[in-house]
Amino acid sequence: MAAVARNSSQAFPGIDAIRYEGPTTKNMLAFRHYDASELVEGVPMRDHLRFAVSYWHSFRGTGSDPFGAPTMLRPWETRGDTLEGALNRVEVAFEFMEKLGVGFYCFHDRDVAPEGKTLAESNRHLDAVAASLKLHQERTGIQLLWGTANLFSNPRYVHGAATSCNAEVFAYAAAQVKKALEVTLALGGKGYTFWGGREGYQCLWNTDMKREMDHLARFMHMAVAYAKEIGFTGQFYFEPKPREPTKHQYDFDCATCINFLRANGLEQHVKMNIETNHATLAGHEMQHELEYAGMQGFLGSIDANTGDPLVGWDTDQFPTNIYLTTQVMYTILKYGGLIPGGINFDAKVRRESFEPVDLFHAHIGGMDAFARGLKIAAAMRADGGIQKLLDDRYASWSSPLGRRIDSGTENFHTLEKEMLAKGDSEPCTSGRQELFENLINTYI
Ligand code: XUL
Ligand code: CO
């Protein structure tokens, strides 16, 4: 299949490259805050943020929902789910990403190439599309942030993939990930993500949880071994999600995933790809998930989106809330950044936002929201006011007693002796939550 090195796509006529025009511009197809080359803490914004477009939402999303048919107007989609259609879509996707000015994209194998009648045919399709993706990557400099395999859409995965009750499904999933890893390597992918898909259960009565989780660990070890064999040195990620499509997903949240990795000897090989809407489904704030992973060295990459506070499922909306992006960027800066990860917009335009231009508005808004969050977080760090309040709160740990406890020289006997002699502990000081919150608002 002949792939093209130039891009003849004109799917977005009338839309030029999106430029930084500053906060006062009236042009809604411009960045107000994201200036790729502007230095923040000495690093260009593009390298802090490493924005990626999700192929599945932006180029395979149709707008269908359980109550209605597809709504998306995508004039370039004239060839359906064929190889020809897939190759045309690559050009459209690269036209979009070039105009938007993002450095990265992410895909599942079945997003970019149609599934064939056999595994061998699916692999041939994927190779043909990957050849075109590679040429367009070389032409534009846009890189693959991470690849993944879709182990959940096909009916064969009805009971899961690595955790299926059917051993042949496990084998098929292994073959699919093997191929996806090869393609990710060929495209210079910076990472490879495992989202659990249907790895979970709907009912414990029909589920052998121990067996399923053992199989998941075995599957992951096979992936690690194969990556080593082919020389794939990209970062592996787990993407936690607590529920949907199953009522309990095994990769529930960061704490669950990190425990699974440690319990199965995988902690050196896998970090977290943390998604905002998944965090909230788990009953956590995104900041909690980032902090939990970051403090233990498991912060890898993020899937940026947001849920709707009134809707209890994974709505995958584009992030526009500056408070949220400030929390995210503050925590990311605190743990030294995301490289080799990035900020993947795992987000979809609403079903009602069905015109091609809405893809631009959505991404521009998300990128600007993160750029503002980054600048605010950097200002908070430069000023040091929040850190000072935090240090004050824990000041007693700098006392001689605090230092002795932290250095490990104390035990229950010595501490009891000290408190018996003293009679009571010193009174606590205020937590000053409202002062913290007011101070944060002064930066926003
Ligand atoms: C599903 C989800 C996935 C992963 C990749 O909720 O987030 O799109 O990001 O499989
Ligand atoms: Co995701």
Coordinates of C-alpha atoms and ligand atoms in Angstrom, one line a residue:
M1 CA 0.0 0.0 0.0
A2 CA 1.6 3.3 -1.1
A3 CA 1.7 5.8 1.7
V4 CA 2.2 9.5 1.0
A5 CA 4.8 11.7 2.4
R6 CA 3.0 14.9 1.6
N7 CA -0.4 15.9 2.9
S8 CA -3.1 16.7 0.4
S9 CA -5.7 16.7 3.1
Q10 CA -8.0 19.8 3.2
A11 CA -10.5 18.6 5.8
F12 CA -10.5 21.9 7.7
P13 CA -10.7 24.6 5.0
G14 CA -10.5 28.1 6.2
I15 CA -8.7 27.1 9.4
D16 CA -5.1 28.1 9.5
A17 CA -2.4 27.1 12.0
I18 CA -3.6 28.1 15.5
R19 CA -1.3 30.8 16.9
Y20 CA -0.6 32.3 20.2
E21 CA -2.2 35.8 20.2
G22 CA -2.2 36.5 23.9
P23 CA -5.1 37.0 26.5
T24 CA -6.7 40.0 24.8
T25 CA -7.2 38.6 21.3
K26 CA -10.8 38.4 20.1
N27 CA -9.9 35.5 17.8
M28 CA -11.4 32.3 19.2
L29 CA -9.2 30.1 17.0
A30 CA -6.1 31.3 18.7
F31 CA -4.3 30.5 21.9
R32 CA -4.5 33.1 24.7
H33 CA -2.2 31.4 27.1
Y34 CA -0.4 28.5 25.4
D35 CA 2.8 29.9 23.9
A36 CA 4.8 26.8 23.0
S37 CA 8.2 28.4 23.3
E38 CA 7.5 30.5 26.4
L39 CA 9.8 29.5 29.2
V40 CA 8.3 28.4 32.5
E41 CA 10.8 27.5 35.2
G42 CA 13.4 27.6 32.4
V43 CA 11.6 25.0 30.2
P44 CA 9.5 25.8 27.1
M45 CA 5.8 25.2 27.7
R46 CA 5.6 22.6 24.9
D47 CA 8.1 20.4 26.9
H48 CA 6.2 20.8 30.2
L49 CA 2.9 20.0 28.6
R50 CA 3.6 17.5 25.8
F51 CA 0.1 17.7 24.5
A52 CA -1.3 14.7 22.6
V53 CA -4.5 14.2 20.6
S54 CA -6.4 11.0 21.2
Y55 CA -7.1 9.3 17.8
W56 CA -10.1 7.4 19.1
H57 CA -12.2 10.3 20.3
S58 CA -11.2 12.9 17.7
F59 CA -11.1 10.7 14.6
R60 CA -13.2 7.7 15.5
G61 CA -15.9 9.3 17.7
T62 CA -19.2 9.3 16.0
G63 CA -21.4 11.0 18.6
S64 CA -23.6 7.9 19.0
D65 CA -24.9 7.2 22.5
P66 CA -27.3 4.5 23.9
F67 CA -30.2 6.7 22.9
G68 CA -29.2 8.0 19.5
A69 CA -27.4 7.6 16.2
P70 CA -24.1 9.2 15.2
T71 CA -24.2 13.0 14.8
M72 CA -20.7 14.0 13.9
L73 CA -20.3 15.7 10.6
R74 CA -17.0 14.4 9.2
P75 CA -17.1 15.1 5.5
W76 CA -13.9 13.1 4.9
E77 CA -15.5 9.9 6.2
T78 CA -16.7 8.6 2.8
R79 CA -15.0 5.2 2.8
G80 CA -16.2 3.6 6.0
D81 CA -14.1 1.3 8.1
T82 CA -11.9 0.2 5.2
L83 CA -8.1 0.4 4.8
E84 CA -8.6 3.1 2.2
G85 CA -10.7 5.1 4.7
A86 CA -8.1 4.5 7.4
L87 CA -5.2 5.8 5.2
N88 CA -7.3 8.9 4.3
R89 CA -8.1 9.5 7.9
V90 CA -4.3 9.5 8.7
E91 CA -4.0 12.5 6.5
V92 CA -6.9 14.3 8.1
A93 CA -5.6 13.6 11.6
F94 CA -2.2 15.0 10.7
E95 CA -3.7 18.1 9.0
F96 CA -5.6 18.6 12.3
M97 CA -2.6 18.0 14.6
E98 CA -0.3 20.2 12.5
K99 CA -2.8 23.1 12.5
L100 CA -3.3 22.7 16.2
G101 CA 0.4 22.6 16.9
V102 CA 0.5 19.5 19.2
G103 CA 3.7 17.5 19.4
F104 CA 2.1 14.0 20.1
Y105 CA -0.8 11.7 19.5
C106 CA -2.0 8.4 21.0
F107 CA -3.9 5.5 19.4
H108 CA -5.3 2.0 19.9
D109 CA -4.5 -0.5 17.1
R110 CA -8.1 -0.7 16.0
D111 CA -8.5 3.1 15.9
V112 CA -6.0 3.6 13.1
A113 CA -6.6 0.4 11.1
P114 CA -9.7 -1.8 10.5
E115 CA -9.9 -5.2 12.1
G116 CA -9.7 -7.9 9.4
K117 CA -11.4 -11.2 9.1
T118 CA -8.4 -13.0 10.7
L119 CA -5.6 -11.9 13.0
A120 CA -3.2 -12.0 10.1
E121 CA -5.3 -9.7 8.0
S122 CA -5.7 -7.3 10.9
N123 CA -1.9 -7.2 11.3
R124 CA -1.5 -6.5 7.6
H125 CA -3.9 -3.6 7.8
L126 CA -2.1 -2.2 10.8
D127 CA 1.3 -2.4 9.1
A128 CA -0.1 -0.6 6.1
V129 CA -1.5 2.3 8.2
A130 CA 1.6 2.4 10.4
A131 CA 3.8 2.9 7.3
S132 CA 1.7 6.0 6.5
L133 CA 1.7 7.2 10.1
K134 CA 5.5 6.9 10.1
L135 CA 5.9 9.0 7.0
H136 CA 3.6 11.7 8.4
Q137 CA 5.5 11.7 11.7
E138 CA 8.7 12.2 9.9
R139 CA 7.2 14.9 7.7
T140 CA 5.7 16.9 10.7
G141 CA 7.9 15.9 13.7
I142 CA 4.7 14.9 15.5
Q143 CA 5.5 11.9 17.7
L144 CA 3.6 8.9 19.2
L145 CA 3.2 9.5 23.0
W146 CA 1.9 6.0 23.5
G147 CA 0.3 3.2 21.7
T148 CA -2.2 0.6 23.0
A149 CA -4.3 -2.3 21.9
N150 CA -8.1 -2.3 21.9
L151 CA -8.8 -5.4 24.0
F152 CA -12.5 -4.5 24.7
S153 CA -14.6 -3.7 21.6
N154 CA -14.7 -7.0 19.8
P155 CA -17.3 -9.5 21.2
R156 CA -14.4 -12.0 21.8
Y157 CA -13.5 -9.8 24.8
V158 CA -16.9 -10.0 26.3
H159 CA -15.4 -11.6 29.5
G160 CA -12.2 -9.5 29.4
A161 CA -8.9 -10.2 27.6
A162 CA -6.0 -11.1 30.0
T163 CA -8.6 -11.9 32.6
S164 CA -11.0 -13.8 30.4
C165 CA -12.4 -17.2 31.4
N166 CA -11.4 -18.4 27.9
A167 CA -7.7 -19.3 27.5
E168 CA -7.8 -18.7 23.7
V169 CA -9.0 -15.2 24.3
F170 CA -6.0 -14.7 26.5
A171 CA -3.8 -16.0 23.7
Y172 CA -5.5 -13.8 21.1
A173 CA -5.0 -10.7 23.3
A174 CA -1.3 -11.6 23.8
A175 CA -0.9 -11.8 20.0
Q176 CA -2.7 -8.4 19.6
V177 CA -0.5 -6.7 22.2
K178 CA 2.6 -8.3 20.7
K179 CA 1.7 -6.7 17.3
A180 CA 0.8 -3.4 19.0
L181 CA 4.1 -3.3 20.8
E182 CA 6.0 -3.9 17.5
V183 CA 4.1 -1.1 15.8
T184 CA 4.6 1.2 18.7
L185 CA 8.4 0.5 18.6
A186 CA 8.5 1.0 14.8
L187 CA 6.8 4.4 15.3
G188 CA 9.2 5.4 18.0
G189 CA 6.4 5.5 20.6
K190 CA 7.5 7.0 24.0
G191 CA 5.3 4.6 25.9
Y192 CA 2.7 1.9 25.8
T193 CA -0.6 2.0 27.9
F194 CA -2.6 -0.8 29.4
W195 CA -6.1 0.3 30.2
G196 CA -8.0 -2.6 31.7
G197 CA -10.9 -2.4 29.2
R198 CA -13.1 -5.3 30.4
E199 CA -10.6 -6.6 32.9
G200 CA -12.9 -6.8 35.9
Y201 CA -16.2 -8.4 36.8
Q202 CA -20.0 -7.9 36.8
C203 CA -20.7 -10.6 39.3
L204 CA -18.5 -12.2 41.9
W205 CA -20.5 -15.5 41.9
N206 CA -19.3 -16.4 38.4
T207 CA -15.8 -15.0 38.9
D208 CA -12.6 -16.6 40.1
M209 CA -10.9 -13.3 41.0
K210 CA -7.6 -14.9 42.1
R211 CA -7.2 -16.8 38.9
E212 CA -8.1 -13.7 36.8
M213 CA -5.6 -11.5 38.6
D214 CA -2.9 -14.1 38.4
H215 CA -3.5 -14.2 34.6
L216 CA -3.3 -10.4 34.4
A217 CA 0.1 -10.6 36.1
R218 CA 1.3 -13.3 33.8
F219 CA 0.1 -11.3 30.8
M220 CA 2.0 -8.2 32.0
H221 CA 5.2 -10.2 32.5
M222 CA 4.9 -11.5 29.0
A223 CA 4.6 -7.9 27.7
V224 CA 7.6 -6.9 29.7
A225 CA 9.6 -9.8 28.4
Y226 CA 8.6 -9.2 24.8
A227 CA 9.4 -5.5 25.1
K228 CA 12.9 -6.5 26.2
E229 CA 13.3 -9.0 23.4
I230 CA 12.5 -6.4 20.7
G231 CA 14.3 -3.5 22.3
F232 CA 11.2 -1.5 23.2
T233 CA 12.5 0.9 25.9
G234 CA 9.4 3.1 26.1
Q235 CA 7.5 3.4 29.4
F236 CA 4.7 1.0 30.2
Y237 CA 1.6 2.5 31.9
F238 CA -1.4 1.2 33.7
E239 CA -4.4 3.4 33.4
P240 CA -6.5 3.1 36.6
K241 CA -10.3 3.1 36.3
P242 CA -12.7 1.9 38.9
R243 CA -15.8 0.9 36.9
E244 CA -17.3 1.1 33.5
P245 CA -17.7 -1.1 31.5
T246 CA -17.6 -3.6 34.3
K247 CA -19.0 -2.8 37.7
H248 CA -15.5 -3.4 39.2
Q249 CA -12.4 -2.9 37.2
Y250 CA -9.2 -4.6 38.6
D251 CA -7.2 -1.4 37.9
F252 CA -9.5 0.5 40.3
D253 CA -7.3 3.4 41.2
C254 CA -3.6 4.2 41.7
A255 CA -3.4 2.6 45.1
T256 CA -4.9 -0.7 43.7
C257 CA -2.7 -0.7 40.6
I258 CA 0.5 0.0 42.6
N259 CA -0.3 -2.8 45.0
F260 CA -0.9 -5.1 42.1
L261 CA 2.4 -4.2 40.5
R262 CA 4.3 -4.6 43.8
A263 CA 2.6 -7.9 44.6
N264 CA 3.5 -9.3 41.2
G265 CA 7.1 -8.0 40.8
L266 CA 6.2 -5.5 38.1
E267 CA 6.9 -2.3 40.0
Q268 CA 10.1 -1.6 38.0
H269 CA 8.3 -1.8 34.7
V270 CA 5.0 0.1 34.9
K271 CA 4.0 3.6 35.9
M272 CA 0.5 5.2 36.0
N273 CA -1.3 7.0 33.2
I274 CA -3.8 8.9 35.4
E275 CA -7.1 10.1 33.9
T276 CA -9.1 12.9 35.6
N277 CA -12.6 11.4 35.0
H278 CA -11.4 8.0 36.2
A279 CA -10.1 9.5 39.4
T280 CA -13.4 11.1 40.2
L281 CA -15.3 7.8 39.4
A282 CA -13.0 6.2 42.0
G283 CA -14.1 8.9 44.5
H284 CA -10.8 10.7 44.4
E285 CA -9.8 14.1 43.2
M286 CA -7.3 14.0 40.3
Q287 CA -4.8 15.8 42.6
H288 CA -5.1 12.8 45.0
E289 CA -4.3 10.3 42.3
L290 CA -1.3 12.4 41.1
E291 CA 0.0 12.9 44.6
Y292 CA -0.4 9.2 45.5
A293 CA 1.4 8.0 42.4
G294 CA 4.0 10.8 42.5
M295 CA 5.1 10.3 46.1
Q296 CA 6.0 6.7 45.3
G297 CA 7.7 7.3 41.9
F298 CA 4.8 6.0 39.8
L299 CA 3.7 9.2 38.1
G300 CA 3.9 8.5 34.4
S301 CA 1.5 10.3 32.1
I302 CA -2.0 11.8 32.2
D303 CA -5.2 11.5 30.3
A304 CA -6.6 14.9 30.5
N305 CA -10.4 15.4 30.6
T306 CA -13.1 16.1 33.2
G307 CA -16.4 14.6 34.2
D308 CA -19.6 16.4 34.9
P309 CA -20.3 16.7 38.6
L310 CA -23.9 15.8 38.0
V311 CA -23.3 12.7 35.8
G312 CA -21.9 9.5 37.3
W313 CA -20.1 8.0 34.4
D314 CA -17.0 8.7 32.2
T315 CA -18.2 11.7 30.2
D316 CA -14.7 12.5 28.9
Q317 CA -15.2 16.2 28.5
F318 CA -12.5 18.6 27.6
P319 CA -10.9 20.2 30.7
T320 CA -11.6 24.0 31.0
N321 CA -11.5 24.4 34.8
I322 CA -8.4 26.5 35.8
Y323 CA -8.6 25.4 39.4
L324 CA -8.3 21.7 38.3
T325 CA -5.5 22.4 35.8
T326 CA -3.6 24.4 38.5
Q327 CA -3.9 21.4 41.0
V328 CA -2.7 19.1 38.2
M329 CA 0.3 21.2 37.1
Y330 CA 1.3 22.1 40.7
T331 CA 1.6 18.4 41.5
I332 CA 3.3 17.5 38.3
L333 CA 5.9 20.2 38.8
K334 CA 6.4 19.1 42.4
Y335 CA 7.3 15.6 41.1
G336 CA 9.7 16.8 38.4
G337 CA 7.4 16.8 35.3
L338 CA 6.0 14.1 33.1
I339 CA 8.7 13.1 30.6
P340 CA 8.5 10.7 28.8
G341 CA 4.8 11.0 29.5
G342 CA 2.6 13.9 28.5
I343 CA -0.9 15.3 28.5
N344 CA -3.2 13.2 26.3
F345 CA -6.6 14.7 25.7
D346 CA -8.6 11.6 26.3
A347 CA -11.7 13.8 25.7
K348 CA -14.5 14.0 23.2
V349 CA -16.5 16.9 21.9
R350 CA -20.2 16.7 23.0
R351 CA -22.6 14.9 20.7
E352 CA -24.2 18.3 20.1
S353 CA -20.8 19.8 19.0
F354 CA -20.8 18.0 15.7
E355 CA -19.0 20.3 13.3
P356 CA -15.2 19.8 12.5
V357 CA -14.4 23.2 13.9
D358 CA -15.6 22.1 17.3
L359 CA -12.5 19.8 17.5
F360 CA -10.4 22.9 17.4
H361 CA -12.4 24.8 20.0
A362 CA -12.2 21.8 22.3
H363 CA -8.5 21.3 22.0
I364 CA -7.6 25.0 22.1
G365 CA -9.6 25.4 25.3
G366 CA -7.9 22.4 26.9
M367 CA -4.5 23.5 25.9
D368 CA -5.1 27.1 27.2
A369 CA -6.5 25.8 30.4
F370 CA -3.4 23.7 31.0
A371 CA -1.1 26.5 30.0
R372 CA -2.8 28.8 32.6
G373 CA -2.6 26.0 35.2
L374 CA 1.1 25.6 34.5
K375 CA 1.8 29.4 34.8
I376 CA -0.2 29.7 38.0
A377 CA 1.5 26.6 39.5
A378 CA 4.9 28.0 38.6
A379 CA 4.0 31.4 40.2
M380 CA 2.8 29.6 43.4
R381 CA 6.1 27.7 43.5
A382 CA 8.2 30.8 42.9
D383 CA 6.4 32.8 45.6
G384 CA 6.7 29.9 48.0
G385 CA 3.7 31.1 50.1
I386 CA 1.9 27.8 50.0
Q387 CA 5.0 25.8 50.8
K388 CA 5.7 28.2 53.7
L389 CA 2.2 27.6 55.2
L390 CA 2.8 23.8 54.7
D391 CA 6.2 24.0 56.4
D392 CA 4.6 25.9 59.3
R393 CA 1.9 23.2 59.7
Y394 CA 4.6 20.6 60.2
A395 CA 7.1 22.7 62.1
S396 CA 7.0 20.4 65.1
W397 CA 8.8 17.8 63.0
S398 CA 11.8 20.1 63.0
S399 CA 12.0 20.0 66.8
P400 CA 14.5 17.7 68.5
L401 CA 11.7 15.2 69.2
G402 CA 10.4 15.3 65.6
R403 CA 13.9 14.8 64.2
R404 CA 14.6 11.9 66.6
I405 CA 11.3 10.1 65.5
D406 CA 12.0 10.6 61.8
S407 CA 15.6 9.4 62.2
G408 CA 14.3 6.1 63.6
T409 CA 16.0 6.3 67.0
E410 CA 12.8 6.3 69.1
N411 CA 10.4 3.6 70.1
F412 CA 7.2 3.1 72.2
H413 CA 9.3 2.9 75.4
T414 CA 11.2 6.2 74.9
L415 CA 8.2 8.0 73.6
E416 CA 6.0 6.9 76.6
K417 CA 8.8 8.0 79.0
E418 CA 8.9 11.4 77.3
M419 CA 5.1 11.9 77.4
L420 CA 4.8 10.6 81.0
A421 CA 7.3 13.1 82.1
K422 CA 5.5 15.9 80.2
G423 CA 2.0 14.9 81.1
D424 CA 0.4 16.0 77.8
S425 CA 1.3 17.0 74.3
E426 CA 1.7 20.6 73.2
P427 CA -1.6 22.1 71.9
C428 CA -2.1 21.8 68.1
T429 CA -2.1 24.8 65.8
S430 CA -4.9 25.6 63.3
G431 CA -4.9 23.7 60.0
R432 CA -5.7 27.1 58.2
Q433 CA -7.5 25.4 55.3
E434 CA -9.4 28.6 54.5
L435 CA -6.2 30.6 54.5
F436 CA -4.6 28.1 52.1
E437 CA -7.6 28.2 49.8
N438 CA -7.7 32.1 49.9
L439 CA -4.0 32.2 49.1
I440 CA -4.4 29.9 46.2
N441 CA -7.1 32.1 44.8
T442 CA -4.8 35.1 44.9
Y443 CA -2.6 33.4 42.2
I444 CA -5.6 32.4 40.1
Ligands
XUL1 C1 -11.4 4.5 28.7 C2 -10.1 5.1 28.4 C3 -9.3 4.6 27.3 C4 -7.8 4.5 27.5 C5 -7.0 3.8 26.5 O1 -12.1 5.1 29.7 O2 -9.7 6.1 29.1 O3 -9.6 5.3 26.2 O4 -7.3 5.8 27.7 O5 -7.4 2.5 26.2
CO2 CO -7.9 7.2 29.1

